[in-house]
CSV table of C-alpha atoms and ligand atoms in Angstrom, one decimal:
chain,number,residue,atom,x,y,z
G,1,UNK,CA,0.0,0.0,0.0
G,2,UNK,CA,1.1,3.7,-0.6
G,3,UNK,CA,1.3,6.0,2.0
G,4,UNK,CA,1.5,9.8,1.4
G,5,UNK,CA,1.8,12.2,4.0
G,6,UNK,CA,2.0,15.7,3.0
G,7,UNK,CA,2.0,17.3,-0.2
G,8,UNK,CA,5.7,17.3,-0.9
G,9,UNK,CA,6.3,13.9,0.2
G,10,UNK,CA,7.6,11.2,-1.9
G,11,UNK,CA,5.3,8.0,-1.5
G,12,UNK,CA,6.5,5.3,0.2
G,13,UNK,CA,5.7,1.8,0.3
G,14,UNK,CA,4.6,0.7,3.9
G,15,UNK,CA,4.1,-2.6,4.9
G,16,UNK,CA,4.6,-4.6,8.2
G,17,UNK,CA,8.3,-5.1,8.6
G,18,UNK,CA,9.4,-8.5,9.5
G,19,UNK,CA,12.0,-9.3,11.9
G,20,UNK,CA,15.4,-9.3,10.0
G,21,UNK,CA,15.6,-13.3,10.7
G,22,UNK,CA,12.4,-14.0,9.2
G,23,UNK,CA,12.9,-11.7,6.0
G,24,UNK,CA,16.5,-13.6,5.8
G,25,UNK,CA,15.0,-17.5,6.0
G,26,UNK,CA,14.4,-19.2,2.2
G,27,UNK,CA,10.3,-20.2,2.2
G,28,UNK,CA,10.7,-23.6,1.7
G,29,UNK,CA,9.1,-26.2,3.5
G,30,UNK,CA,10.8,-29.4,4.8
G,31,UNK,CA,8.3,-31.9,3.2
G,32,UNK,CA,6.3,-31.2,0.3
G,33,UNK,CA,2.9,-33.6,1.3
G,34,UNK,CA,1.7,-36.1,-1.0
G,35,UNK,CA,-1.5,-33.9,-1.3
G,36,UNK,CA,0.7,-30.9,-3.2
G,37,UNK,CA,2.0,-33.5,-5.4
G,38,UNK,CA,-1.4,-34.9,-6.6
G,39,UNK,CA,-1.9,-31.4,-6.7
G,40,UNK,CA,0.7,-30.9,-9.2
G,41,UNK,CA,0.2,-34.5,-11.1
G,42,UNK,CA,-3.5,-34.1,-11.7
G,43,UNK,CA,-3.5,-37.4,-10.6
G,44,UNK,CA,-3.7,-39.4,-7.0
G,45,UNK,CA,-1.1,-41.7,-5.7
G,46,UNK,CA,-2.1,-45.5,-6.0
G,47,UNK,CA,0.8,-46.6,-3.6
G,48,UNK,CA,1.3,-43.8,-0.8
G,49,UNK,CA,4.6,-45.3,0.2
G,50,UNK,CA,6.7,-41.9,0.7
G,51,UNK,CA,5.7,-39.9,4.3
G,52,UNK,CA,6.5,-43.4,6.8
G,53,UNK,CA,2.6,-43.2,7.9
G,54,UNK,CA,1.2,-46.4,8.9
G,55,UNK,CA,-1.4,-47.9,6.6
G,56,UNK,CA,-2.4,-50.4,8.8
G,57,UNK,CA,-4.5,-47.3,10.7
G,58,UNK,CA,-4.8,-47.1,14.3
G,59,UNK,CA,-6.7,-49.8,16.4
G,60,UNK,CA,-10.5,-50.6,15.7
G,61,UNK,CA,-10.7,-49.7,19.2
G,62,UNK,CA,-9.2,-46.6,18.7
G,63,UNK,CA,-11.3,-45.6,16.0
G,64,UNK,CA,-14.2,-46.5,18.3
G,65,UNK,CA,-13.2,-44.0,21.1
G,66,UNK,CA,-12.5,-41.3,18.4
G,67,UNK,CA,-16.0,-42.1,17.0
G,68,UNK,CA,-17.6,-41.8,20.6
G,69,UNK,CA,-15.6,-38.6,21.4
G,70,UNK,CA,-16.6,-36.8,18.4
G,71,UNK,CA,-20.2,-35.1,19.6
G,72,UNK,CA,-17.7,-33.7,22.4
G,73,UNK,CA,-15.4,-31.8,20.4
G,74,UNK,CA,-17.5,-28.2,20.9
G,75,UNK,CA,-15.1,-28.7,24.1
G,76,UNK,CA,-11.8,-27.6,24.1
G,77,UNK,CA,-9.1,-30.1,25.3
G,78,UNK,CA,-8.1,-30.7,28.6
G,79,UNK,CA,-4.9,-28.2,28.6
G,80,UNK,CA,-3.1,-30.0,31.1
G,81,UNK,CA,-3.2,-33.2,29.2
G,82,UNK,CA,-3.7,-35.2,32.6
G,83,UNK,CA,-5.0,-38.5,31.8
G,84,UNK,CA,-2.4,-38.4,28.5
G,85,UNK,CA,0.4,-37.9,30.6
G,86,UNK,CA,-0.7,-40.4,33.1
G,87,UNK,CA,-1.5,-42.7,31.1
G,88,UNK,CA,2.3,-42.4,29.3
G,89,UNK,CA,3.8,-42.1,32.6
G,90,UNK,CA,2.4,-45.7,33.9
G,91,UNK,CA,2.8,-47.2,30.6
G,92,UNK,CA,6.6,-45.8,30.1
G,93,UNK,CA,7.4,-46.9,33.8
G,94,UNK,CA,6.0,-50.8,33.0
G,95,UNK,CA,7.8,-50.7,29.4
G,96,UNK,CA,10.8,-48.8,29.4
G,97,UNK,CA,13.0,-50.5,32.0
G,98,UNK,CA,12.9,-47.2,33.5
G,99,UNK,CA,16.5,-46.9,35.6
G,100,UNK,CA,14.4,-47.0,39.1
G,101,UNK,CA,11.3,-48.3,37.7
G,102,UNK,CA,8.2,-46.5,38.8
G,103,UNK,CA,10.0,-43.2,38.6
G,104,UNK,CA,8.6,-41.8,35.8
G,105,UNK,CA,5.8,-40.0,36.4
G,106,UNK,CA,3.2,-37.6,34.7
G,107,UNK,CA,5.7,-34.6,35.6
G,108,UNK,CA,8.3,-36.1,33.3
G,109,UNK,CA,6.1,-36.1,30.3
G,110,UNK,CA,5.5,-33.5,28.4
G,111,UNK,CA,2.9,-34.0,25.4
G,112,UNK,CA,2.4,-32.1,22.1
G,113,UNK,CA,1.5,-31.9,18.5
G,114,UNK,CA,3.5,-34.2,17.3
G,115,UNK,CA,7.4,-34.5,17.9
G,116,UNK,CA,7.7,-32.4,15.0
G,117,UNK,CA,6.0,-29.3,17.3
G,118,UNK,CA,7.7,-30.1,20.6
G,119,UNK,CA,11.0,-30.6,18.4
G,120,UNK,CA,10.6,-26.4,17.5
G,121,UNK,CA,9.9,-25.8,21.2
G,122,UNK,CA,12.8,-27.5,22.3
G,123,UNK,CA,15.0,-25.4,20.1
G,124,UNK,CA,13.2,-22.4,21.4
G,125,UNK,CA,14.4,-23.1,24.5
G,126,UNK,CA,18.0,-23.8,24.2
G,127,UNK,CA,18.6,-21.9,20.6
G,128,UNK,CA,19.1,-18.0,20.1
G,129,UNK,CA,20.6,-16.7,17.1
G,130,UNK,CA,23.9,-17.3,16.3
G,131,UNK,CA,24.0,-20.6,18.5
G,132,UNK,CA,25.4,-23.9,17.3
G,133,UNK,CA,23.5,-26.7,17.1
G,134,UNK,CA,24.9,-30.5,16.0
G,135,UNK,CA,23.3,-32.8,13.8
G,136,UNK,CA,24.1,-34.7,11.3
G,137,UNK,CA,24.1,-34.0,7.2
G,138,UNK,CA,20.9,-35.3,5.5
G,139,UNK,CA,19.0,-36.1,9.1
G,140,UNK,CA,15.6,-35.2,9.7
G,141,UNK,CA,15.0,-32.2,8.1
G,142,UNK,CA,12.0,-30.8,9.9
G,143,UNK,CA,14.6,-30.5,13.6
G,144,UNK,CA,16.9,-28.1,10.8
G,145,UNK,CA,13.6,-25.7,10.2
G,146,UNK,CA,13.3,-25.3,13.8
G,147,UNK,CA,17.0,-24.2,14.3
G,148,UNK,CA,16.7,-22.1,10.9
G,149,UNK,CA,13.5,-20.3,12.5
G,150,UNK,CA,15.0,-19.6,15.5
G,151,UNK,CA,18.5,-18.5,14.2
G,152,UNK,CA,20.3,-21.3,15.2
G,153,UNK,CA,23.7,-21.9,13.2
G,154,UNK,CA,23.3,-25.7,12.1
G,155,UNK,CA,26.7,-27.4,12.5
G,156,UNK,CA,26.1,-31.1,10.8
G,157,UNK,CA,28.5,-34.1,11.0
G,158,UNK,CA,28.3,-36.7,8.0
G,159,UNK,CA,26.7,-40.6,8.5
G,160,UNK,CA,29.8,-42.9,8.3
G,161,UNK,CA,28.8,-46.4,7.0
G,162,UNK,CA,24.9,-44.9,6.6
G,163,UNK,CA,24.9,-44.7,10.4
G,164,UNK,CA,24.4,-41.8,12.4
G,165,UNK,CA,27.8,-40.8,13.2
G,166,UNK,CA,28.0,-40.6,17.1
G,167,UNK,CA,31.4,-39.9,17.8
G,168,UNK,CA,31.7,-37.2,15.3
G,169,UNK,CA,28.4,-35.5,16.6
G,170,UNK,CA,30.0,-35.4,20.1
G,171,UNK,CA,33.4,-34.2,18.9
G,172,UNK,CA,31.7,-31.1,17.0
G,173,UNK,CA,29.5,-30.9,20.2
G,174,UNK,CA,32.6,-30.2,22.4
G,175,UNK,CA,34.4,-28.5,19.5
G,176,UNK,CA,31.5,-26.1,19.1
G,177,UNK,CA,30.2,-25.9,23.1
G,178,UNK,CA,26.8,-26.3,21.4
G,179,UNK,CA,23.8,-26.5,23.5
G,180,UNK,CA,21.7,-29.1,21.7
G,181,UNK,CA,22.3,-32.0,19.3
G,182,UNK,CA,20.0,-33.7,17.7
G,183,UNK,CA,19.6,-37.3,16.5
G,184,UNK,CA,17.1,-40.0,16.1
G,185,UNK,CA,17.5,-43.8,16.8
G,186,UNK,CA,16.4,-45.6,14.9
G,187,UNK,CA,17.3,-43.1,11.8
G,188,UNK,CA,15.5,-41.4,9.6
G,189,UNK,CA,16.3,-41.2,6.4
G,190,UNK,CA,18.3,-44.6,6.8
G,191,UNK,CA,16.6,-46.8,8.9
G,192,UNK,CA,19.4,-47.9,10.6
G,193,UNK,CA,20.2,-47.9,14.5
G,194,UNK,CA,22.5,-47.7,17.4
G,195,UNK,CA,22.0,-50.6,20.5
G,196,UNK,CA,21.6,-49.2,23.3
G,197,UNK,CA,24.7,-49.4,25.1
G,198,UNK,CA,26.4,-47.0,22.6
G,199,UNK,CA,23.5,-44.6,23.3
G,200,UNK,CA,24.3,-44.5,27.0
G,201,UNK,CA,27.8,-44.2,26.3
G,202,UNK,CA,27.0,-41.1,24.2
G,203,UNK,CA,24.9,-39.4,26.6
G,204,UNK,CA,27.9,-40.2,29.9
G,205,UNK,CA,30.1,-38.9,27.5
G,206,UNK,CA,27.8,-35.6,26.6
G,207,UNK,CA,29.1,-32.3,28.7
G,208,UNK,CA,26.5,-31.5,31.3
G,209,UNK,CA,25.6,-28.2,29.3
G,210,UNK,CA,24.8,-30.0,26.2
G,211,UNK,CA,21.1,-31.3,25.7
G,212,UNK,CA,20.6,-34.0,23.8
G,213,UNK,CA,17.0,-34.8,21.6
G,214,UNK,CA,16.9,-38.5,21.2
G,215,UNK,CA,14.3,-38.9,18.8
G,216,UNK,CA,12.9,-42.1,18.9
G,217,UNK,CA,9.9,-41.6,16.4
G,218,UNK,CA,10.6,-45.3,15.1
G,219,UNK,CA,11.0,-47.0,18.8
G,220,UNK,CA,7.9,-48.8,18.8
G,221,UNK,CA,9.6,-50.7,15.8
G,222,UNK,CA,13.2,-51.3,17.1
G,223,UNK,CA,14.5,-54.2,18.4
G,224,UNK,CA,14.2,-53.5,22.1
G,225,UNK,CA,17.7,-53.8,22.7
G,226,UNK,CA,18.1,-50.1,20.7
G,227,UNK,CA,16.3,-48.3,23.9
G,228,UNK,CA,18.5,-47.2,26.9
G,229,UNK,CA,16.2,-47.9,29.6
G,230,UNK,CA,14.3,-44.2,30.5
G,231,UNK,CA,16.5,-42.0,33.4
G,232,UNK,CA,14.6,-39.3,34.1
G,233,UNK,CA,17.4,-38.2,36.4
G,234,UNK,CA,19.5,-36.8,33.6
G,235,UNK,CA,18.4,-33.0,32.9
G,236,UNK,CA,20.3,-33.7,30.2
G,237,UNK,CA,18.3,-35.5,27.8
G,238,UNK,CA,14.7,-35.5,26.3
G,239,UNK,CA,13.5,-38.7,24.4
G,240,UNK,CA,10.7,-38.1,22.1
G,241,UNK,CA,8.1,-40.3,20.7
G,242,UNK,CA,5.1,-40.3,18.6
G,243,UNK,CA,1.4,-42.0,17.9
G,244,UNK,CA,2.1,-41.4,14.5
G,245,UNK,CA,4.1,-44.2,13.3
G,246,UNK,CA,3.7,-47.9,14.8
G,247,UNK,CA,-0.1,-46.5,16.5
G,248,UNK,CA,-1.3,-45.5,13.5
G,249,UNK,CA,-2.2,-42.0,14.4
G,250,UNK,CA,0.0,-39.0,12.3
G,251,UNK,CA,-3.1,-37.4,11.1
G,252,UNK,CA,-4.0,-36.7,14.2
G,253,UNK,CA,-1.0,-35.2,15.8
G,254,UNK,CA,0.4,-36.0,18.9
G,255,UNK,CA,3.9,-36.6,20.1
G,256,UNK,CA,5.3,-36.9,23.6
G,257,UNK,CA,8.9,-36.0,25.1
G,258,UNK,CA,10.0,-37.8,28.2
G,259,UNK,CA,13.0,-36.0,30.7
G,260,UNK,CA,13.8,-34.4,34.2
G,261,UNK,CA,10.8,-33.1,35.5
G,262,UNK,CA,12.9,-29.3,35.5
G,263,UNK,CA,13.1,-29.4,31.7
G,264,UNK,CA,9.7,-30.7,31.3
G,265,UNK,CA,8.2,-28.0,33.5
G,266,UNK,CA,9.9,-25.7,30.4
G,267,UNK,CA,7.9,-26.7,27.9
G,268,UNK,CA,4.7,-25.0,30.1
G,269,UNK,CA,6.1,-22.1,29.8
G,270,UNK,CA,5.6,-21.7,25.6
G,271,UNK,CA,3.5,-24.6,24.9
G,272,UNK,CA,0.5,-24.0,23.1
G,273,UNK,CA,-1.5,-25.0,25.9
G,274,UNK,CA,-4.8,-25.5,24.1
G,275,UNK,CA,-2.9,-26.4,20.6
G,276,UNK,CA,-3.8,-30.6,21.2
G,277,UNK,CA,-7.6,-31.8,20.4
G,278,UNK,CA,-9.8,-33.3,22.4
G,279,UNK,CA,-10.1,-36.7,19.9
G,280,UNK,CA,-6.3,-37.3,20.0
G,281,UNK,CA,-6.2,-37.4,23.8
G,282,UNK,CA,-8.8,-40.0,23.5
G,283,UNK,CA,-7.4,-41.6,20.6
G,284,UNK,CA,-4.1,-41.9,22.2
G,285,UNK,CA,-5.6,-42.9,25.5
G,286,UNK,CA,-7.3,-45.6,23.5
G,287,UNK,CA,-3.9,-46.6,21.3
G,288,UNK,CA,-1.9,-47.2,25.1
G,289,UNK,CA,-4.5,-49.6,26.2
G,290,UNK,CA,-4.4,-51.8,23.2
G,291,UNK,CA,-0.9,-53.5,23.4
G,292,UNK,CA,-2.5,-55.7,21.3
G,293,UNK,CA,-3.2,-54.1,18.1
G,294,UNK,CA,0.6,-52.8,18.5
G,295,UNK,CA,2.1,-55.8,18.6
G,296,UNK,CA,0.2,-57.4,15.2
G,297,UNK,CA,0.5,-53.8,13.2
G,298,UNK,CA,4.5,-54.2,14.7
G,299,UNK,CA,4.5,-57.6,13.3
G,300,UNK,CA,3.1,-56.7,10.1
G,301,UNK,CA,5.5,-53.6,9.6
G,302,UNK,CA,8.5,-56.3,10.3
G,303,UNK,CA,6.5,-58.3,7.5
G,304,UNK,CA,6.5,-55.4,5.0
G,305,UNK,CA,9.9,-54.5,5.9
G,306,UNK,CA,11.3,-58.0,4.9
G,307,UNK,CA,8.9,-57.9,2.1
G,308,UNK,CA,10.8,-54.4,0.1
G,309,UNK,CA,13.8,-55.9,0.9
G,310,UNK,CA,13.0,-58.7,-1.5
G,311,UNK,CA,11.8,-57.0,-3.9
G,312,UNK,CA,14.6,-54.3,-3.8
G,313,UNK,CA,16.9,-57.7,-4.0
G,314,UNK,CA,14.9,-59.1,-7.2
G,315,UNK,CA,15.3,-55.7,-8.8
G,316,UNK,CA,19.3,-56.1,-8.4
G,317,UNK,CA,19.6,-53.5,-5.4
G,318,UNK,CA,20.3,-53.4,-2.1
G,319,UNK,CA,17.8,-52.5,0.9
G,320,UNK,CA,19.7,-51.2,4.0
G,321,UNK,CA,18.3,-53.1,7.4
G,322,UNK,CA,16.3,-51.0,9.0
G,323,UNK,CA,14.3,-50.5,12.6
G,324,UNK,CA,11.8,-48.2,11.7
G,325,UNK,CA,8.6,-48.7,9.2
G,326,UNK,CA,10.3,-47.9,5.8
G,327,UNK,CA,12.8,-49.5,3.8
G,328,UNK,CA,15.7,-47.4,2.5
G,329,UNK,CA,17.4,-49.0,-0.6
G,330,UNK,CA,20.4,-48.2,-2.5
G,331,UNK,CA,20.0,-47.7,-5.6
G,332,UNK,CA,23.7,-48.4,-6.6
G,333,UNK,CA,25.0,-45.4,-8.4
G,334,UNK,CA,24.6,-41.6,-7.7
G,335,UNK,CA,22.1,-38.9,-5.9
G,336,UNK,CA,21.1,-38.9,-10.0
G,337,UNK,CA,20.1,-42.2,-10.7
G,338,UNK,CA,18.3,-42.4,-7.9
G,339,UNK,CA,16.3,-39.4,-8.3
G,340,UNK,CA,15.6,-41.2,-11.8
G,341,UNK,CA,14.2,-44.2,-9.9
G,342,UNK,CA,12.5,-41.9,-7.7
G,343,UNK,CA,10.9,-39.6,-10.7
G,344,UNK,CA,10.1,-43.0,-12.5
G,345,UNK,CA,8.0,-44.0,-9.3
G,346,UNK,CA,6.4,-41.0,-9.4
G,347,UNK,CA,5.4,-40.7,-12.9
G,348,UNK,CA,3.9,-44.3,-12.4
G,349,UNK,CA,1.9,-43.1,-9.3
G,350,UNK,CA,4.0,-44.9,-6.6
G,351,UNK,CA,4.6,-42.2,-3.7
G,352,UNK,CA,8.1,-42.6,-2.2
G,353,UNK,CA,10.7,-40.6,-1.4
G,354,UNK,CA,14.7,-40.5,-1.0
G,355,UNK,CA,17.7,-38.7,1.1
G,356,UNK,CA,19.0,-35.9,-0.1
G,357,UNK,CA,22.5,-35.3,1.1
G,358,UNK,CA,25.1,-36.6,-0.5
G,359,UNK,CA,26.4,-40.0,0.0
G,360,UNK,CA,22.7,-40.9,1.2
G,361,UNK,CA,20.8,-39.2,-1.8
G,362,UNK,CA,21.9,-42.9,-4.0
G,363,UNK,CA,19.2,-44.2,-2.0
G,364,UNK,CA,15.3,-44.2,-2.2
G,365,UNK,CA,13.1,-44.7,0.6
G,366,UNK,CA,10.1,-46.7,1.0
G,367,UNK,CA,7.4,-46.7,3.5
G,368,UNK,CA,6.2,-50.7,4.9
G,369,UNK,CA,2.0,-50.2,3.0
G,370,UNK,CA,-0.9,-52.1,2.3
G,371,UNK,CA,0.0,-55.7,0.5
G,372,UNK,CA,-1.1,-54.4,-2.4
G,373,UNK,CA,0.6,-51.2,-2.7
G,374,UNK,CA,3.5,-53.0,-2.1
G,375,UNK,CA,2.1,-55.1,-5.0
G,376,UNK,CA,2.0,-52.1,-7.3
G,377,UNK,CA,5.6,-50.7,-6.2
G,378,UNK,CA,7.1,-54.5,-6.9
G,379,UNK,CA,5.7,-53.8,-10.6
G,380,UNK,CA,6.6,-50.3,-10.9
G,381,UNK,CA,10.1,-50.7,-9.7
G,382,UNK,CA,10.9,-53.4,-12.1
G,383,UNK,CA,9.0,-51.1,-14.8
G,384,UNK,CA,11.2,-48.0,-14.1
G,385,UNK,CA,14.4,-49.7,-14.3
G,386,UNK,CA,13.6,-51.2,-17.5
G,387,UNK,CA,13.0,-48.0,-19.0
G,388,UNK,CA,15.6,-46.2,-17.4
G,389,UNK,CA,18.3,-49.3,-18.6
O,1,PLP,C1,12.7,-39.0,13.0
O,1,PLP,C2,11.4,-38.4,13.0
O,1,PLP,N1,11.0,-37.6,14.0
O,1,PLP,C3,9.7,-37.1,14.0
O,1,PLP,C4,8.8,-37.3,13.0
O,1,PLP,C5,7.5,-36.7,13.1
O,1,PLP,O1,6.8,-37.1,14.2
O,1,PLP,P1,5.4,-36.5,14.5
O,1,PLP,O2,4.4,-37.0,13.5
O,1,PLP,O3,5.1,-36.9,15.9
O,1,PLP,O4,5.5,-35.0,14.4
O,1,PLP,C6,9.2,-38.2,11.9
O,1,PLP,C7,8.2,-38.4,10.8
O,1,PLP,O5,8.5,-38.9,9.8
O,1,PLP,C8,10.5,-38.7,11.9
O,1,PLP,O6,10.9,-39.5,10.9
């Protein structure tokens, strides 16, 4: 708009001003969704094998509660989350081999809209402008967002061996003094993982000052012998996990960190107190009390797992093991031949996606679906590389 003030005045344009951060960040996204892609194609997906959701929905039950909670949602949500956070507390205490079992309780369990959300509040906490944060090249690009928003300086460490690199990420922790580091176990993009015992010797080996975000998105699909058991006496650390993975639920949104009760008690402080909905509380309440269900959609996830590794082996390439509910596979040449592979999918309306820093980027990455998407990717995969031969 053009403002002029007096007659000899020269017009100027007036608009908000944002902050010099904001005007300086690029306006890309992390993830373009499936959705802007049909958008894009004209066309929907017949395989939606790219975004690591869980096909195999939540629980019957689940969908019950959410059914029989819907004429309620004219309420807002409980802003406290205390039956949630209960709920996680019990069942984290029973499950985790929590270091004094029975220790954990609601007060070390924050919940959120996903880990995605309580991954940018963590960085609010800990990240001002100009301060290093470690991760490694080509890891979960949403946690990079969050430290670009906030002005962070990203310091990233590469993946030796298509592993998470954790003695490099706590060499350029010390080498940087950096505040937070971030990684997931199991990995995304990869798949791969860390046991446990190398995760505990991380964190006794991480500076007292340095806070570590363990993602564990995937932990509900990892051998049990990848998770330390839970001490909530370290201040130190915050463990994250989701429902939107093994329970079926990333629609809905909701993600939970676990720590010391005096890093929890942060999060109250900048939360979005009334930012969950009423249905997921339920719905999650619901997913915790069906053990159940987890454990067949866990078995069936193992299933597809072993299932794109085949057919990634009868097409000639490589899948890496993995822990999580995707497949990575190497495609066997460069970032270029895989985006090929990746294109081809596309074109043939097979939703996947692939790593993009180098090293990685040779790889595509497929999500564990339905038998018979995985029907349609077995025949476009061995379509593509025909045509790309
Ligand atoms: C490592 C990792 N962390 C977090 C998320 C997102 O979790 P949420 O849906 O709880 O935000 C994902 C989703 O792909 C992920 O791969």
């Amino acid at each position: 708009m053009l403002f002029t003030a007096g007659k000899n005045d020269i017009a100027v344009a007036m608009e908000p001003q944002l902050t010099p951060l904001i005007e300086s960040l690029p306006s890309t996204v992390p993830f373009v969704g499936p959705e802007t892609l049909e958008r894009k194609r004209n066309r929907p997906f017949r395989a939606r094998l790219g975004a690591n959701e869980n096909g195999f929905g939540p629980a019957p039950s689940v969908i019950s509660a959410m059914r029989d909670a819907a004429p309620d949602v004219w309420k807002y949500c409980d802003p406290e989350n205390f039956d949630l956070k209960a709920a996680l507390a019990a069942h984290l205490a029973i499950t985790s081999g929590a270091v004094a079992p029975g220790t954990i309780a609601p007060g070390n369990v924050v919940v959120g809209e996903g880990v995605d959300t309580l991954l940018g509040l963590t960085v609010r906490q800990y990240v001002r402008e100009g301060t290093p944060v470690v991760t490694s090249l080509g890891a979960y690009p949403t946690f990079n967002f969050h430290v670009a928003g906030f002005g962070g300086r990203l310091v990233t460490v590469p993946y030796r061996n298509d592993h998470e690199d954790l003695d490099a990420l706590l060499d350029a922790v010390r080498r940087e003094k950096a505040p937070l580091v971030y990684f997931s176990n199991p990995d995304n993009p990869m798949g791969t993982w860390h046991e446990a015992s190398k995760i505990e010797a991380f964190i006794a080996a991480l500076p007292e000052t340095t806070m570590l975000i363990l993602d564990e998105a995937y932990g509900e699909t990892a051998p049990a012998s990848a998770l330390p058991a839970i001490d909530i006496s370290r201040p130190n650390v915050l463990r994250m996990r989701t429902f939107s993975k093994a329970y079926g639920l990333a629609g809905m949104r909701c993600g939970y960190a676990i720590g010391a009760a005096s890093q929890i008690t942060a999060f109250d402080k900048i939360r979005n107190h009334f930012g969950m909905n009423r249905m997921v509380q339920i719905a999650a309440l619901a997913a915790l009390e069906d053990q159940n269900y987890l454990r067949e959609v866990v078995a069936r996830i193992i299933a597809g797992r072993d299932r794109i590794a085949a057919i990634a082996a009868q097409n000639g390439l490589a899948a890496i093991p993995s822990a999580t509910n995707f497949v990575t596979i190497d495609c066997g040449r460069d970032g270029a031949y895989a985006a090929n592979i990746l294109n081809g999918l596309i074109e043939r309306d097979i939703f996947v996606r692939k790593p993009m820093a180098p090293v990685l980027d040779r790889c595509i990455r497929v999500s564990v679906g339905l038998d018979e998407e995985l029907d349609l990717f077995e025949e476009k995969l061995a379509e593509t590389l025909a045509a790309l031969k």
